[in-house]
């Protein structure tokens, strides 16, 4: 195979890859009607975080949780104490229970607003 043929083959291959990449990145002509009304932030806020109860203190309205990363708060996995929106949320729970929970950050105070057993 001579250099001209090899060069031509390589150039055609690169041009083909470039055209394919442009087609992949182009969303024109796609039906995006199913995406209407989807609020990605609201969807993310409905996601529950998984954790394990490490401490229960209904008297002070607090719960200790060893939890996975909380993406919406940009918080890595850790063990920490949260306020409870309602101390009754922990009724029927005990230390060691695996849970899913939702946490909010009103006025800079991390507060568990929903808690359920997994």
C-alpha positions as a LaTeX table, in Angstrom:
\begin{tabular}{lrrr}
\hline
Residue & $x$ (\AA) & $y$ (\AA) & $z$ (\AA) \\
\hline
Unk1 & 0.00 & 0.00 & 0.00 \\
Unk2 & 1.51 & 3.34 & $-0.98$ \\
Unk3 & 1.51 & 6.52 & 1.09 \\
Unk4 & $-1.10$ & 8.29 & $-1.05$ \\
Unk5 & $-3.62$ & 5.49 & $-0.59$ \\
Unk6 & $-2.89$ & 5.25 & 3.14 \\
Unk7 & $-3.20$ & 9.03 & 3.59 \\
Unk8 & $-6.46$ & 9.15 & 1.63 \\
Unk9 & $-7.89$ & 6.25 & 3.66 \\
Unk10 & $-6.98$ & 7.93 & 6.96 \\
Unk11 & $-8.45$ & 11.28 & 5.88 \\
Unk12 & $-11.72$ & 9.68 & 4.78 \\
Unk13 & $-11.91$ & 7.78 & 8.07 \\
Unk14 & $-11.38$ & 10.96 & 10.09 \\
Unk15 & $-13.96$ & 12.84 & 8.05 \\
Unk16 & $-16.44$ & 10.04 & 8.63 \\
Unk17 & $-15.82$ & 10.09 & 12.40 \\
Unk18 & $-16.22$ & 13.86 & 12.51 \\
Unk19 & $-19.54$ & 13.70 & 10.64 \\
Unk20 & $-20.75$ & 10.93 & 12.94 \\
Unk21 & $-19.83$ & 12.98 & 16.03 \\
Unk22 & $-21.71$ & 16.02 & 14.71 \\
Unk23 & $-24.81$ & 13.92 & 14.08 \\
Unk24 & $-24.63$ & 12.47 & 17.58 \\
Unk25 & $-24.42$ & 15.90 & 19.22 \\
Unk26 & $-27.16$ & 17.48 & 17.08 \\
Unk27 & $-30.58$ & 17.35 & 18.81 \\
Unk28 & $-32.38$ & 19.10 & 15.95 \\
Unk29 & $-35.35$ & 17.09 & 14.77 \\
Unk30 & $-35.69$ & 15.13 & 18.01 \\
Unk31 & $-39.11$ & 15.03 & 19.64 \\
Unk32 & $-38.53$ & 16.67 & 23.01 \\
Unk33 & $-42.25$ & 17.06 & 23.78 \\
Unk34 & $-42.03$ & 14.42 & 26.52 \\
Unk35 & $-39.55$ & 16.61 & 28.37 \\
Unk36 & $-42.02$ & 19.50 & 28.71 \\
Unk37 & $-43.06$ & 20.19 & 32.26 \\
Unk38 & $-40.21$ & 18.17 & 33.75 \\
Unk39 & $-38.53$ & 20.12 & 36.49 \\
Unk40 & $-35.21$ & 18.38 & 37.07 \\
Unk41 & $-34.54$ & 20.28 & 40.28 \\
Unk42 & $-37.92$ & 19.28 & 41.71 \\
Unk43 & $-37.25$ & 15.67 & 40.72 \\
Unk44 & $-33.91$ & 15.76 & 42.50 \\
Unk45 & $-35.51$ & 17.25 & 45.61 \\
Unk46 & $-37.95$ & 14.31 & 45.80 \\
Unk47 & $-35.08$ & 11.83 & 45.95 \\
Unk48 & $-34.65$ & 10.23 & 49.35 \\
Unk49 & $-31.23$ & 9.76 & 50.95 \\
Unk50 & $-30.31$ & 6.38 & 52.46 \\
Unk51 & $-28.91$ & 6.14 & 55.96 \\
Unk52 & $-28.81$ & 4.31 & 59.27 \\
Unk53 & $-30.03$ & 5.76 & 62.56 \\
Unk54 & $-27.14$ & 6.19 & 65.01 \\
Unk55 & $-28.92$ & 8.28 & 67.65 \\
Unk56 & $-32.50$ & 9.13 & 68.61 \\
Unk57 & $-33.37$ & 12.04 & 70.86 \\
Unk58 & $-37.07$ & 12.83 & 70.62 \\
Unk59 & $-36.90$ & 15.13 & 73.67 \\
Unk60 & $-34.57$ & 17.55 & 71.85 \\
Unk61 & $-36.05$ & 16.82 & 68.41 \\
Unk62 & $-32.86$ & 15.39 & 66.91 \\
Unk63 & $-31.80$ & 12.26 & 65.06 \\
Unk64 & $-28.29$ & 11.01 & 64.29 \\
Unk65 & $-27.82$ & 9.48 & 60.85 \\
Unk66 & $-24.92$ & 7.80 & 59.08 \\
Unk67 & $-25.86$ & 8.72 & 55.52 \\
Unk68 & $-24.77$ & 8.51 & 51.91 \\
Unk69 & $-23.91$ & 11.66 & 49.93 \\
Unk70 & $-26.70$ & 14.24 & 49.77 \\
Unk71 & $-26.29$ & 15.64 & 46.27 \\
Unk72 & $-28.68$ & 18.59 & 46.52 \\
Unk73 & $-26.76$ & 19.88 & 49.55 \\
Unk74 & $-23.37$ & 18.92 & 48.09 \\
Unk75 & $-22.70$ & 16.94 & 51.27 \\
Unk76 & $-20.40$ & 13.89 & 51.27 \\
Unk77 & $-21.27$ & 10.68 & 53.15 \\
Unk78 & $-20.90$ & 11.16 & 56.90 \\
Unk79 & $-22.48$ & 10.67 & 60.31 \\
Unk80 & $-24.18$ & 13.70 & 61.79 \\
Unk81 & $-27.10$ & 14.92 & 63.87 \\
Unk82 & $-30.11$ & 16.55 & 62.19 \\
Unk83 & $-33.04$ & 18.47 & 63.62 \\
Unk84 & $-36.44$ & 16.87 & 63.16 \\
Unk85 & $-39.26$ & 18.85 & 61.55 \\
Unk86 & $-41.54$ & 16.87 & 63.88 \\
Unk87 & $-40.21$ & 14.61 & 66.70 \\
Unk88 & $-43.07$ & 12.20 & 65.91 \\
Unk89 & $-41.22$ & 11.30 & 62.68 \\
Unk90 & $-39.05$ & 8.90 & 64.71 \\
Unk91 & $-41.97$ & 7.09 & 66.35 \\
Unk92 & $-41.46$ & 3.34 & 65.88 \\
Unk93 & $-37.78$ & 3.71 & 64.92 \\
Unk94 & $-34.73$ & 2.50 & 66.84 \\
Unk95 & $-30.96$ & 2.94 & 66.62 \\
Unk96 & $-29.62$ & 0.71 & 63.83 \\
Unk97 & $-32.70$ & 0.98 & 61.58 \\
Unk98 & $-31.93$ & 1.42 & 57.89 \\
Unk99 & $-33.92$ & 4.41 & 56.64 \\
Unk100 & $-34.57$ & 6.70 & 53.72 \\
Unk101 & $-34.97$ & 10.35 & 54.57 \\
Unk102 & $-35.42$ & 13.80 & 53.11 \\
Unk103 & $-33.52$ & 16.73 & 54.56 \\
Unk104 & $-34.11$ & 20.43 & 54.00 \\
Unk105 & $-31.99$ & 23.41 & 54.98 \\
Unk106 & $-34.36$ & 26.14 & 56.21 \\
Unk107 & $-32.51$ & 29.09 & 57.71 \\
Unk108 & $-29.24$ & 27.14 & 57.67 \\
Unk109 & $-30.51$ & 24.38 & 59.98 \\
Unk110 & $-30.42$ & 20.92 & 58.43 \\
Unk111 & $-33.81$ & 19.41 & 59.20 \\
Unk112 & $-35.21$ & 15.96 & 58.46 \\
Unk113 & $-38.67$ & 16.45 & 56.98 \\
Unk114 & $-39.47$ & 12.86 & 56.02 \\
Unk115 & $-38.27$ & 9.53 & 57.43 \\
Unk116 & $-39.19$ & 5.98 & 56.45 \\
Unk117 & $-37.83$ & 2.48 & 57.03 \\
Unk118 & $-36.11$ & 0.73 & 54.15 \\
\hline
\end{tabular}
